[in-house]
Amino acid sequence: MTVTTLTACALCGSGDLEQFLDLGLSPIAGDFPVVPESFESMPRYPLRLAHCRACGLAQLLDIIDNKLLYGRAYPYFSGASRPVVDHMAAYAKQVQAAYPIPLREHGIVEIACNDGTFLRHFVDADVRYGLGVEPALGPAEIADRAGVDVLREPFGLESARRIVDLFGKTGVIVGNNVLAHISDLDDFLAGVKTLLHQDGVAIFEVQYLPDLLTGNAFDLVYHEHHYFWSVRSLGEAFARHSMAVVDVQQHGMQGGSIRVFVRHAGPLSHSQNSVIGLLGFERQALTGAAYVSLQPRASRVRARLWAMLEAERAAGRTVAAYGASAKATTLFAHCDIDSERVAYAVDTTPIKWGRYMPGTDIPIVPAGSLPDGLRAPDTYLLTVPNYLGTFVRNEHRFLGAGGRAIVPLPVPAVI
Ligand SMILES: [Zn+2]
């Protein structure tokens, strides 16, 4: 079966799911075709989001088969994005400073280590062992070349048992933006429970559900993102496996993220004020009204962005997308954007060059060296709005020469 529709919560099994967002039909975000596509020619799948009234987990209602979702070349490489590289370097330093003893005595495992952008900082550090778990072969090969040991399979109870047999239980487990992608949550969480040393800490970064709602960030919704987490739903998830969220930090990556610190339930699992504070905030912020208002706000973004792109076209200006991101797939599909409005997309990832934005006839080209026949842009559409600072730093010449930029979210605006 290609698409399965959920009738019960993927975490707690409750049937009390309330749909709050329907983005219509959208192509698979990572599936960049080699020929131009039209709306009719590319397979599209429903994209709907619901929240569980019992445990608070926000989740996709339509689950695409993993073979279809991940069967093609995997286009995401952490190392291709400068802000991600910088973020991971700073993060690695923090972990080394905070947990020297668990690292030295019991090592570190990164779940979904991608190309090793984070874990390579531990290769020559004082750690008992460092191991990545990554099923995507392209990124795993790059991690391997950087000296990172990689187990090339999805993480779950079985792989956790194998790692424990080989190396013993782990002092620090790290998972960056992996909890959104898990098919079998209980198997994954049982794996964390099994792998984590009694005195160890597991640290997970996830996109933060209240920021999705307040930031109109519907472009974060694509088929690979099964879940959108809050401190409440994370607490429920780990409690199911006798673990507890003891601390939480908020930061600005991925349009608003949180980093939660998890320990085995017991003497060390006392919740800090950060956790209690955000749980209180979520009781105010995650109301039924907050959920249902996202749909009309997404529709207003669509109407306004469409009008702005029409105005650029009427003025004879060439618009290019800045970043062929997964978010851009949802944005373009929801707003019916094709090459009439956006002439091409520039991106730094070589594997995407020469391909097209999913479900469109918009070509993807290298940043900085346009193929013949393409006009230099007058206006950039920023498809990764949270990298606005990076854009302004990198494109100061373009902006200084009168270049324009449209930021689509939270409300479309020209800068
Ligand atoms: Zn639930």
mmCIF file of C-alpha atoms in Angstrom, residues 102-393:
data_model
loop_
_atom_site.group_PDB
_atom_site.id
_atom_site.type_symbol
_atom_site.label_atom_id
_atom_site.label_comp_id
_atom_site.label_asym_id
_atom_site.label_seq_id
_atom_site.Cartn_x
_atom_site.Cartn_y
_atom_site.Cartn_z
ATOM 1 C CA PRO A 102 29.921 9.900 30.267
ATOM 2 C CA LEU A 103 31.731 10.530 26.958
ATOM 3 C CA ARG A 104 35.068 9.234 28.198
ATOM 4 C CA GLU A 105 33.653 6.222 30.006
ATOM 5 C CA HIS A 106 30.743 5.201 27.784
ATOM 6 C CA GLY A 107 31.025 6.986 24.419
ATOM 7 C CA ILE A 108 28.524 8.700 22.141
ATOM 8 C CA VAL A 109 26.013 7.478 19.547
ATOM 9 C CA GLU A 110 24.350 9.838 17.098
ATOM 10 C CA ILE A 111 21.117 8.527 15.641
ATOM 11 C CA ALA A 112 20.664 9.637 12.016
ATOM 12 C CA CYS A 113 24.169 11.089 11.837
ATOM 13 C CA ASN A 114 23.729 12.077 8.169
ATOM 14 C CA ASP A 115 27.160 13.027 6.722
ATOM 15 C CA GLY A 116 28.804 13.235 10.149
ATOM 16 C CA THR A 117 28.702 17.033 10.368
ATOM 17 C CA PHE A 118 28.143 16.762 14.145
ATOM 18 C CA LEU A 119 29.932 13.514 14.980
ATOM 19 C CA ARG A 120 33.208 14.358 13.225
ATOM 20 C CA HIS A 121 33.937 16.726 16.129
ATOM 21 C CA PHE A 122 34.244 13.648 18.358
ATOM 22 C CA VAL A 123 36.604 11.636 16.145
ATOM 23 C CA ASP A 124 39.811 12.834 17.842
ATOM 24 C CA ALA A 125 38.189 13.821 21.151
ATOM 25 C CA ASP A 126 38.491 12.031 24.480
ATOM 26 C CA VAL A 127 35.544 9.653 24.014
ATOM 27 C CA ARG A 128 35.391 5.902 24.555
ATOM 28 C CA TYR A 129 33.813 5.481 21.160
ATOM 29 C CA GLY A 130 31.758 7.488 18.686
ATOM 30 C CA LEU A 131 29.270 5.780 16.421
ATOM 31 C CA GLY A 132 26.728 7.086 13.933
ATOM 32 C CA VAL A 133 23.600 5.247 12.856
ATOM 33 C CA GLU A 134 22.464 6.255 9.370
ATOM 34 C CA PRO A 135 20.472 4.320 6.764
ATOM 35 C CA ALA A 136 20.951 6.869 3.934
ATOM 36 C CA LEU A 137 23.963 5.586 1.994
ATOM 37 C CA GLY A 138 25.198 8.825 0.347
ATOM 38 C CA PRO A 139 25.523 10.806 3.583
ATOM 39 C CA ALA A 140 26.850 7.703 5.441
ATOM 40 C CA GLU A 141 29.698 7.376 2.923
ATOM 41 C CA ILE A 142 30.735 10.989 3.477
ATOM 42 C CA ALA A 143 30.664 10.443 7.260
ATOM 43 C CA ASP A 144 32.799 7.345 6.780
ATOM 44 C CA ARG A 145 35.369 9.298 4.759
ATOM 45 C CA ALA A 146 35.545 11.858 7.591
ATOM 46 C CA GLY A 147 36.593 9.065 9.960
ATOM 47 C CA VAL A 148 33.194 8.554 11.593
ATOM 48 C CA ASP A 149 32.176 4.928 12.241
ATOM 49 C CA VAL A 150 28.683 4.391 10.856
ATOM 50 C CA LEU A 151 26.146 1.604 11.312
ATOM 51 C CA ARG A 152 24.221 1.763 8.038
ATOM 52 C CA GLU A 153 20.688 0.924 9.092
ATOM 53 C CA PRO A 154 17.657 2.591 10.679
ATOM 54 C CA PHE A 155 17.782 2.906 14.470
ATOM 55 C CA GLY A 156 15.486 0.736 16.596
ATOM 56 C CA LEU A 157 15.516 -1.888 19.333
ATOM 57 C CA GLU A 158 17.444 -4.395 17.214
ATOM 58 C CA SER A 159 20.293 -2.014 16.315
ATOM 59 C CA ALA A 160 20.423 -0.759 19.923
ATOM 60 C CA ARG A 161 20.938 -4.338 21.166
ATOM 61 C CA ARG A 162 23.700 -4.852 18.600
ATOM 62 C CA ILE A 163 25.516 -1.664 19.675
ATOM 63 C CA VAL A 164 25.240 -2.688 23.360
ATOM 64 C CA ASP A 165 26.726 -6.112 22.509
ATOM 65 C CA LEU A 166 29.624 -4.513 20.627
ATOM 66 C CA PHE A 167 30.440 -1.474 22.774
ATOM 67 C CA GLY A 168 28.326 -1.535 25.942
ATOM 68 C CA LYS A 169 25.678 1.005 26.904
ATOM 69 C CA THR A 170 26.201 4.570 25.713
ATOM 70 C CA GLY A 171 26.867 7.650 27.847
ATOM 71 C CA VAL A 172 25.457 10.217 25.421
ATOM 72 C CA ILE A 173 22.864 9.635 22.703
ATOM 73 C CA VAL A 174 22.197 12.477 20.274
ATOM 74 C CA GLY A 175 19.422 12.731 17.690
ATOM 75 C CA ASN A 176 19.060 15.895 15.614
ATOM 76 C CA ASN A 177 15.728 16.264 13.841
ATOM 77 C CA VAL A 178 15.227 12.516 13.779
ATOM 78 C CA LEU A 179 12.148 12.200 16.003
ATOM 79 C CA ALA A 180 9.987 13.699 13.246
ATOM 80 C CA HIS A 181 10.844 10.857 10.871
ATOM 81 C CA ILE A 182 10.253 7.655 12.838
ATOM 82 C CA SER A 183 7.754 5.123 11.499
ATOM 83 C CA ASP A 184 7.569 2.939 14.624
ATOM 84 C CA LEU A 185 7.845 5.209 17.664
ATOM 85 C CA ASP A 186 7.690 2.457 20.289
ATOM 86 C CA ASP A 187 10.499 0.476 18.620
ATOM 87 C CA PHE A 188 12.652 3.610 18.400
ATOM 88 C CA LEU A 189 12.029 4.625 22.033
ATOM 89 C CA ALA A 190 12.662 1.057 23.244
ATOM 90 C CA GLY A 191 15.997 1.285 21.378
ATOM 91 C CA VAL A 192 16.918 4.499 23.224
ATOM 92 C CA LYS A 193 15.937 2.896 26.546
ATOM 93 C CA THR A 194 18.111 -0.149 25.812
ATOM 94 C CA LEU A 195 21.143 1.768 24.557
ATOM 95 C CA LEU A 196 21.317 4.519 27.189
ATOM 96 C CA HIS A 197 23.674 3.916 30.131
ATOM 97 C CA GLN A 198 22.066 4.172 33.575
ATOM 98 C CA ASP A 199 23.816 7.529 34.217
ATOM 99 C CA GLY A 200 23.691 8.653 30.578
ATOM 100 C CA VAL A 201 21.774 11.405 28.824
ATOM 101 C CA ALA A 202 19.916 11.369 25.505
ATOM 102 C CA ILE A 203 19.571 14.712 23.722
ATOM 103 C CA PHE A 204 17.039 15.244 20.952
ATOM 104 C CA GLU A 205 16.475 18.319 18.816
ATOM 105 C CA VAL A 206 13.042 18.681 17.304
ATOM 106 C CA GLN A 207 11.056 21.351 15.534
ATOM 107 C CA TYR A 208 8.803 22.965 18.166
ATOM 108 C CA LEU A 209 5.067 22.686 17.502
ATOM 109 C CA PRO A 210 4.037 26.062 19.051
ATOM 110 C CA ASP A 211 6.567 27.817 16.767
ATOM 111 C CA LEU A 212 5.064 26.045 13.734
ATOM 112 C CA LEU A 213 1.655 27.421 14.683
ATOM 113 C CA THR A 214 2.665 30.969 15.611
ATOM 114 C CA GLY A 215 5.096 31.298 12.687
ATOM 115 C CA ASN A 216 2.581 30.091 10.041
ATOM 116 C CA ALA A 217 5.328 27.595 9.189
ATOM 117 C CA PHE A 218 3.147 25.237 7.158
ATOM 118 C CA ASP A 219 6.116 24.743 4.811
ATOM 119 C CA LEU A 220 7.643 22.478 7.477
ATOM 120 C CA VAL A 221 4.836 20.039 6.769
ATOM 121 C CA TYR A 222 5.948 17.466 4.183
ATOM 122 C CA HIS A 223 5.640 13.727 3.948
ATOM 123 C CA GLU A 224 8.912 12.904 5.719
ATOM 124 C CA HIS A 225 7.852 14.899 8.793
ATOM 125 C CA HIS A 226 5.494 12.516 10.513
ATOM 126 C CA TYR A 227 5.362 14.372 13.839
ATOM 127 C CA PHE A 228 5.532 17.839 15.351
ATOM 128 C CA TRP A 229 6.522 17.718 18.985
ATOM 129 C CA SER A 230 5.885 19.706 22.145
ATOM 130 C CA VAL A 231 7.426 19.215 25.593
ATOM 131 C CA ARG A 232 4.146 17.632 26.605
ATOM 132 C CA SER A 233 4.086 15.016 23.843
ATOM 133 C CA LEU A 234 7.812 14.285 24.249
ATOM 134 C CA GLY A 235 7.239 13.742 27.977
ATOM 135 C CA GLU A 236 4.400 11.340 27.185
ATOM 136 C CA ALA A 237 6.561 9.478 24.644
ATOM 137 C CA PHE A 238 9.572 8.946 26.901
ATOM 138 C CA ALA A 239 7.412 8.145 29.945
ATOM 139 C CA ARG A 240 5.979 5.208 27.991
ATOM 140 C CA HIS A 241 9.498 3.733 28.169
ATOM 141 C CA SER A 242 10.365 4.753 31.745
ATOM 142 C CA MET A 243 12.408 7.791 30.733
ATOM 143 C CA ALA A 244 11.862 11.461 31.551
ATOM 144 C CA VAL A 245 12.546 14.854 29.968
ATOM 145 C CA VAL A 246 14.708 16.596 32.601
ATOM 146 C CA ASP A 247 15.700 19.800 30.807
ATOM 147 C CA VAL A 248 14.827 21.729 27.651
ATOM 148 C CA GLN A 249 16.397 24.577 25.693
ATOM 149 C CA GLN A 250 14.807 26.645 22.934
ATOM 150 C CA HIS A 251 16.689 27.938 19.912
ATOM 151 C CA GLY A 252 16.078 29.339 16.460
ATOM 152 C CA MET A 253 17.148 26.506 14.132
ATOM 153 C CA GLN A 254 14.573 25.077 11.697
ATOM 154 C CA GLY A 255 12.136 27.905 12.349
ATOM 155 C CA GLY A 256 12.020 27.346 16.110
ATOM 156 C CA SER A 257 13.362 24.200 17.738
ATOM 157 C CA ILE A 258 13.777 22.712 21.178
ATOM 158 C CA ARG A 259 16.525 20.510 22.514
ATOM 159 C CA VAL A 260 15.343 18.095 25.208
ATOM 160 C CA PHE A 261 17.547 16.209 27.660
ATOM 161 C CA VAL A 262 16.275 12.774 28.626
ATOM 162 C CA ARG A 263 17.341 10.393 31.376
ATOM 163 C CA HIS A 264 16.133 7.097 32.758
ATOM 164 C CA ALA A 265 13.277 7.636 35.211
ATOM 165 C CA GLY A 266 14.689 7.557 38.725
ATOM 166 C CA PRO A 267 16.779 9.694 41.094
ATOM 167 C CA LEU A 268 18.371 11.731 38.248
ATOM 168 C CA SER A 269 15.135 12.447 36.396
ATOM 169 C CA HIS A 270 13.888 15.450 38.359
ATOM 170 C CA SER A 271 12.428 18.000 35.896
ATOM 171 C CA GLN A 272 14.118 21.377 35.847
ATOM 172 C CA ASN A 273 12.210 24.680 35.803
ATOM 173 C CA SER A 274 12.757 24.944 32.045
ATOM 174 C CA VAL A 275 10.507 21.903 31.542
ATOM 175 C CA ILE A 276 7.844 23.047 33.992
ATOM 176 C CA GLY A 277 7.843 26.529 32.426
ATOM 177 C CA LEU A 278 7.355 25.319 28.852
ATOM 178 C CA LEU A 279 4.662 22.852 29.902
ATOM 179 C CA GLY A 280 2.785 25.813 31.417
ATOM 180 C CA PHE A 281 3.329 27.858 28.261
ATOM 181 C CA GLU A 282 1.992 25.012 26.099
ATOM 182 C CA ARG A 283 -1.216 24.759 28.140
ATOM 183 C CA GLN A 284 -1.893 28.380 27.107
ATOM 184 C CA ALA A 285 -0.529 28.209 23.543
ATOM 185 C CA LEU A 286 -1.799 24.872 22.236
ATOM 186 C CA THR A 287 -5.522 25.501 22.389
ATOM 187 C CA GLY A 288 -8.083 24.271 19.883
ATOM 188 C CA ALA A 289 -8.339 27.820 18.489
ATOM 189 C CA ALA A 290 -4.550 28.003 17.960
ATOM 190 C CA TYR A 291 -4.661 24.817 15.889
ATOM 191 C CA VAL A 292 -7.622 25.667 13.687
ATOM 192 C CA SER A 293 -6.425 29.197 12.884
ATOM 193 C CA LEU A 294 -3.403 27.836 10.985
ATOM 194 C CA GLN A 295 -5.468 26.818 7.950
ATOM 195 C CA PRO A 296 -6.922 30.292 7.171
ATOM 196 C CA ARG A 297 -3.527 31.876 7.850
ATOM 197 C CA ALA A 298 -1.881 29.497 5.349
ATOM 198 C CA SER A 299 -4.529 30.488 2.796
ATOM 199 C CA ARG A 300 -3.798 34.178 3.350
ATOM 200 C CA VAL A 301 -0.060 33.555 2.853
ATOM 201 C CA ARG A 302 -0.854 31.823 -0.419
ATOM 202 C CA ALA A 303 -3.039 34.682 -1.730
ATOM 203 C CA ARG A 304 -0.574 37.370 -0.738
ATOM 204 C CA LEU A 305 2.499 35.553 -2.103
ATOM 205 C CA TRP A 306 0.724 34.883 -5.373
ATOM 206 C CA ALA A 307 -0.135 38.592 -5.723
ATOM 207 C CA MET A 308 3.459 39.614 -4.990
ATOM 208 C CA LEU A 309 4.884 37.200 -7.574
ATOM 209 C CA GLU A 310 2.361 38.467 -10.117
ATOM 210 C CA ALA A 311 3.500 42.029 -9.430
ATOM 211 C CA GLU A 312 7.139 40.994 -10.038
ATOM 212 C CA ARG A 313 6.150 39.387 -13.324
ATOM 213 C CA ALA A 314 4.104 42.421 -14.408
ATOM 214 C CA ALA A 315 7.151 44.619 -13.704
ATOM 215 C CA GLY A 316 9.347 42.379 -15.883
ATOM 216 C CA ARG A 317 11.503 41.229 -12.968
ATOM 217 C CA THR A 318 13.080 37.748 -12.871
ATOM 218 C CA VAL A 319 12.374 35.874 -9.641
ATOM 219 C CA ALA A 320 14.628 33.020 -8.460
ATOM 220 C CA ALA A 321 14.115 30.811 -5.435
ATOM 221 C CA TYR A 322 16.968 30.871 -2.932
ATOM 222 C CA GLY A 323 17.291 27.237 -1.832
ATOM 223 C CA ALA A 324 15.711 24.116 -3.390
ATOM 224 C CA SER A 325 14.643 23.010 0.050
ATOM 225 C CA ALA A 326 12.065 20.462 1.118
ATOM 226 C CA LYS A 327 10.121 23.406 2.527
ATOM 227 C CA ALA A 328 10.034 24.939 -0.952
ATOM 228 C CA THR A 329 8.248 21.848 -2.266
ATOM 229 C CA THR A 330 5.340 22.380 0.138
ATOM 230 C CA LEU A 331 5.351 26.147 -0.409
ATOM 231 C CA PHE A 332 5.334 25.811 -4.217
ATOM 232 C CA ALA A 333 2.680 23.074 -4.222
ATOM 233 C CA HIS A 334 0.385 24.906 -1.809
ATOM 234 C CA CYS A 335 0.795 28.222 -3.674
ATOM 235 C CA ASP A 336 0.707 26.732 -7.234
ATOM 236 C CA ILE A 337 4.076 28.248 -8.114
ATOM 237 C CA ASP A 338 5.657 27.233 -11.435
ATOM 238 C CA SER A 339 8.348 28.654 -13.761
ATOM 239 C CA GLU A 340 6.000 31.449 -14.848
ATOM 240 C CA ARG A 341 6.437 32.924 -11.354
ATOM 241 C CA VAL A 342 9.808 31.551 -10.269
ATOM 242 C CA ALA A 343 12.263 31.123 -13.164
ATOM 243 C CA TYR A 344 14.693 28.795 -11.378
ATOM 244 C CA ALA A 345 15.976 27.809 -7.936
ATOM 245 C CA VAL A 346 19.597 28.205 -6.859
ATOM 246 C CA ASP A 347 21.054 25.666 -4.423
ATOM 247 C CA THR A 348 24.463 24.669 -3.068
ATOM 248 C CA THR A 349 23.867 20.882 -3.224
ATOM 249 C CA PRO A 350 25.425 19.429 -6.436
ATOM 250 C CA ILE A 351 23.132 16.364 -6.490
ATOM 251 C CA LYS A 352 20.164 18.659 -7.162
ATOM 252 C CA TRP A 353 21.706 20.577 -10.070
ATOM 253 C CA GLY A 354 20.136 19.815 -13.437
ATOM 254 C CA ARG A 355 16.996 18.513 -11.749
ATOM 255 C CA TYR A 356 13.671 20.255 -11.163
ATOM 256 C CA MET A 357 11.656 21.279 -8.138
ATOM 257 C CA PRO A 358 9.250 18.407 -7.372
ATOM 258 C CA GLY A 359 5.987 18.703 -9.267
ATOM 259 C CA THR A 360 7.125 21.770 -11.240
ATOM 260 C CA ASP A 361 9.090 22.872 -14.301
ATOM 261 C CA ILE A 362 11.407 25.044 -12.163
ATOM 262 C CA PRO A 363 15.063 24.028 -12.814
ATOM 263 C CA ILE A 364 17.620 23.847 -9.978
ATOM 264 C CA VAL A 365 20.952 25.479 -10.776
ATOM 265 C CA PRO A 366 24.212 26.125 -8.888
ATOM 266 C CA ALA A 367 24.379 29.285 -6.827
ATOM 267 C CA GLY A 368 26.873 31.725 -8.326
ATOM 268 C CA SER A 369 27.222 30.279 -11.857
ATOM 269 C CA LEU A 370 24.019 30.460 -13.852
ATOM 270 C CA PRO A 371 23.740 28.255 -16.958
ATOM 271 C CA ASP A 372 23.522 30.074 -20.317
ATOM 272 C CA GLY A 373 20.103 31.413 -21.186
ATOM 273 C CA LEU A 374 19.052 32.225 -17.615
ATOM 274 C CA ARG A 375 18.766 35.861 -16.607
ATOM 275 C CA ALA A 376 20.322 36.966 -13.352
ATOM 276 C CA PRO A 377 17.602 37.424 -10.738
ATOM 277 C CA ASP A 378 16.094 40.779 -9.882
ATOM 278 C CA THR A 379 14.315 39.241 -6.892
ATOM 279 C CA TYR A 380 15.024 36.247 -4.677
ATOM 280 C CA LEU A 381 12.245 34.252 -3.019
ATOM 281 C CA LEU A 382 13.755 32.962 0.231
ATOM 282 C CA THR A 383 12.509 29.408 0.652
ATOM 283 C CA VAL A 384 14.436 28.966 3.899
ATOM 284 C CA PRO A 385 13.251 32.085 5.744
ATOM 285 C CA ASN A 386 15.081 31.227 8.969
ATOM 286 C CA TYR A 387 18.379 31.662 7.118
ATOM 287 C CA LEU A 388 17.594 35.320 6.465
ATOM 288 C CA GLY A 389 20.746 36.450 8.312
ATOM 289 C CA THR A 390 22.930 34.186 6.169
ATOM 290 C CA PHE A 391 21.251 35.426 3.015
ATOM 291 C CA VAL A 392 21.836 39.079 3.910
ATOM 292 C CA ARG A 393 25.517 38.369 4.719
#
